[in-house]
PDB file of C-alpha atoms in Angstrom:
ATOM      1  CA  UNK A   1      -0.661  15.691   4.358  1.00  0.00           C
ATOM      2  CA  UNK A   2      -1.787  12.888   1.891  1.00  0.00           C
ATOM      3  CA  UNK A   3       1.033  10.912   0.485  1.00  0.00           C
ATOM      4  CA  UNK A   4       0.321   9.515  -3.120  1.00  0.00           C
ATOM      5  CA  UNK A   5       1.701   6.059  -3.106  1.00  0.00           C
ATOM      6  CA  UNK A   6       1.387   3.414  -6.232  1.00  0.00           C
ATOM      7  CA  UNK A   7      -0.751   0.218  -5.836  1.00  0.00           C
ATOM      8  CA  UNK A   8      -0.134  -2.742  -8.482  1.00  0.00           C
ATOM      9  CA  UNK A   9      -2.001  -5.081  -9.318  1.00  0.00           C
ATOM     10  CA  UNK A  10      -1.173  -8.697 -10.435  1.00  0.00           C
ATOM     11  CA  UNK A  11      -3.283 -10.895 -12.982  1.00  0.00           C
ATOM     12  CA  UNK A  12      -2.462 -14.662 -12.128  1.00  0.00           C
ATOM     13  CA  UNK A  13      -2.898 -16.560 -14.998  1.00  0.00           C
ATOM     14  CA  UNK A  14      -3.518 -20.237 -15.657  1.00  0.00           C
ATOM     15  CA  UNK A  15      -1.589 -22.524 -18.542  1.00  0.00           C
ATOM     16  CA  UNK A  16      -5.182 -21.140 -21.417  1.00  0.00           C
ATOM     17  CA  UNK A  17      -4.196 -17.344 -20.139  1.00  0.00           C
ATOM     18  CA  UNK A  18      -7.345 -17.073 -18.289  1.00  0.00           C
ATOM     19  CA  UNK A  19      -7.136 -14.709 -15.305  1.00  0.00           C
ATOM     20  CA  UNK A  20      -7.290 -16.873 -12.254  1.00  0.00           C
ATOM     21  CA  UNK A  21      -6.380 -14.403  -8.948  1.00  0.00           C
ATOM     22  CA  UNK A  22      -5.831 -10.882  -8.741  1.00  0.00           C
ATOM     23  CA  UNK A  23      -3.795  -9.161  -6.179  1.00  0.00           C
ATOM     24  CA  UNK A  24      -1.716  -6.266  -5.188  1.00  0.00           C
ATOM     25  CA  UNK A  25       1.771  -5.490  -3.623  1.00  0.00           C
ATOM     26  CA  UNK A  26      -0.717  -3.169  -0.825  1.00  0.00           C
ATOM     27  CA  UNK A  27      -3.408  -5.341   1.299  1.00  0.00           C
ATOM     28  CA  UNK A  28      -0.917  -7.714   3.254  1.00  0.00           C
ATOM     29  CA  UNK A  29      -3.531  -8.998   5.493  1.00  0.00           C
ATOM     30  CA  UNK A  30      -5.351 -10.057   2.969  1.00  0.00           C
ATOM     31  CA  UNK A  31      -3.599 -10.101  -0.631  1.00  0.00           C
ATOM     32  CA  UNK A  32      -6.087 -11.899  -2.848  1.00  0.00           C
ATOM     33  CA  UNK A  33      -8.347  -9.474  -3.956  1.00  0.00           C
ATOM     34  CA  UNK A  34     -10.250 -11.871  -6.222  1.00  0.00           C
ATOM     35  CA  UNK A  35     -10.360 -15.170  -7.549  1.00  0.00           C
ATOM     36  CA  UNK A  36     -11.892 -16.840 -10.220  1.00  0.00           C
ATOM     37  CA  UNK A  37     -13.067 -20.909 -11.501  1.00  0.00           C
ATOM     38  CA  UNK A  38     -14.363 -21.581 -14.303  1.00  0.00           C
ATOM     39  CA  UNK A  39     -16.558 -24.602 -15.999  1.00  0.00           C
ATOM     40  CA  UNK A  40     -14.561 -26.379 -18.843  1.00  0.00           C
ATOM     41  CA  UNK A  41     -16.801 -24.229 -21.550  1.00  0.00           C
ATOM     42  CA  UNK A  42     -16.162 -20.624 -19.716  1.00  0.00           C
ATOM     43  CA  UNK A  43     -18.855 -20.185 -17.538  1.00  0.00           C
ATOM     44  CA  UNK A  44     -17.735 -18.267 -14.252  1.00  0.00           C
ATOM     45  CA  UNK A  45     -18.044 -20.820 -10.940  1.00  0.00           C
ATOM     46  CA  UNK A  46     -19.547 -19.333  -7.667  1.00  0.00           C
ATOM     47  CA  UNK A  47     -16.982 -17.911  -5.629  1.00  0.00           C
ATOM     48  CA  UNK A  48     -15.670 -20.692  -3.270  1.00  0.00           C
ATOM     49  CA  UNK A  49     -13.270 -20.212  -0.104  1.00  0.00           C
ATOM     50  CA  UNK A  50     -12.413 -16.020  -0.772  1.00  0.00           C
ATOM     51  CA  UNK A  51     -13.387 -13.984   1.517  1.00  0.00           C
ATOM     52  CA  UNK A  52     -14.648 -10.500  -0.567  1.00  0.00           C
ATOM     53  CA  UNK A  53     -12.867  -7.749   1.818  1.00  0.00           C
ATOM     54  CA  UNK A  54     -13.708  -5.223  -0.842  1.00  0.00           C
ATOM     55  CA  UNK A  55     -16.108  -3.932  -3.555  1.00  0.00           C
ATOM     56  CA  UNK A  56     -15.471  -6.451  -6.613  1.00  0.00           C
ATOM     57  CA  UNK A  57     -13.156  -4.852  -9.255  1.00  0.00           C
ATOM     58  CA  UNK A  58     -14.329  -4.830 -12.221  1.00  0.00           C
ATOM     59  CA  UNK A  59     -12.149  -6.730 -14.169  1.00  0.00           C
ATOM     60  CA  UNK A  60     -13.065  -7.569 -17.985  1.00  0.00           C
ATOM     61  CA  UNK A  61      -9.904  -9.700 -18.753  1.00  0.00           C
ATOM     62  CA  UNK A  62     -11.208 -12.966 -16.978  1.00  0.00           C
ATOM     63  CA  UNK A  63     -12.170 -16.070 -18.871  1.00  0.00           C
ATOM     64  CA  UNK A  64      -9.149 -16.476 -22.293  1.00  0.00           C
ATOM     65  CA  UNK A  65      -8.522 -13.130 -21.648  1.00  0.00           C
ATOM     66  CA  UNK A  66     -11.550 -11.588 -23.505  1.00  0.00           C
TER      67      UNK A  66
END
């Protein structure tokens, strides 16, 4: 029998609003599902130091929130 269980996810956010980590109340082996740097004018860094366990969410609220 498959139990339906809820999964949230939390948007970190820096002191500009700009989504920094994501993560959820369900992987607790690994609970950072992504993370995110940017450049001083917006441009995305390479991810540095997280290990990708899953497919990349696709999350359009990253840089100011836009």
């Amino acid at each position: 029998m498959a139990r339906n269980i809820w999964v949230y996810d939390y948007f970190l956010k820096d002191h500009l609003g700009n989504t920094r980590v994501i993560t959820d109340d369900y992987n607790l082996s690994s609970p950072t599902l992504e993370a995110y740097s940017y450049y001083p004018f917006g441009l995305q860094q390479k991810r540095i130091g997280v290990q990708q366990t899953t497919e990349p969410q696709h999350n359009k609220y990253t840089y100011n929130g836009k």
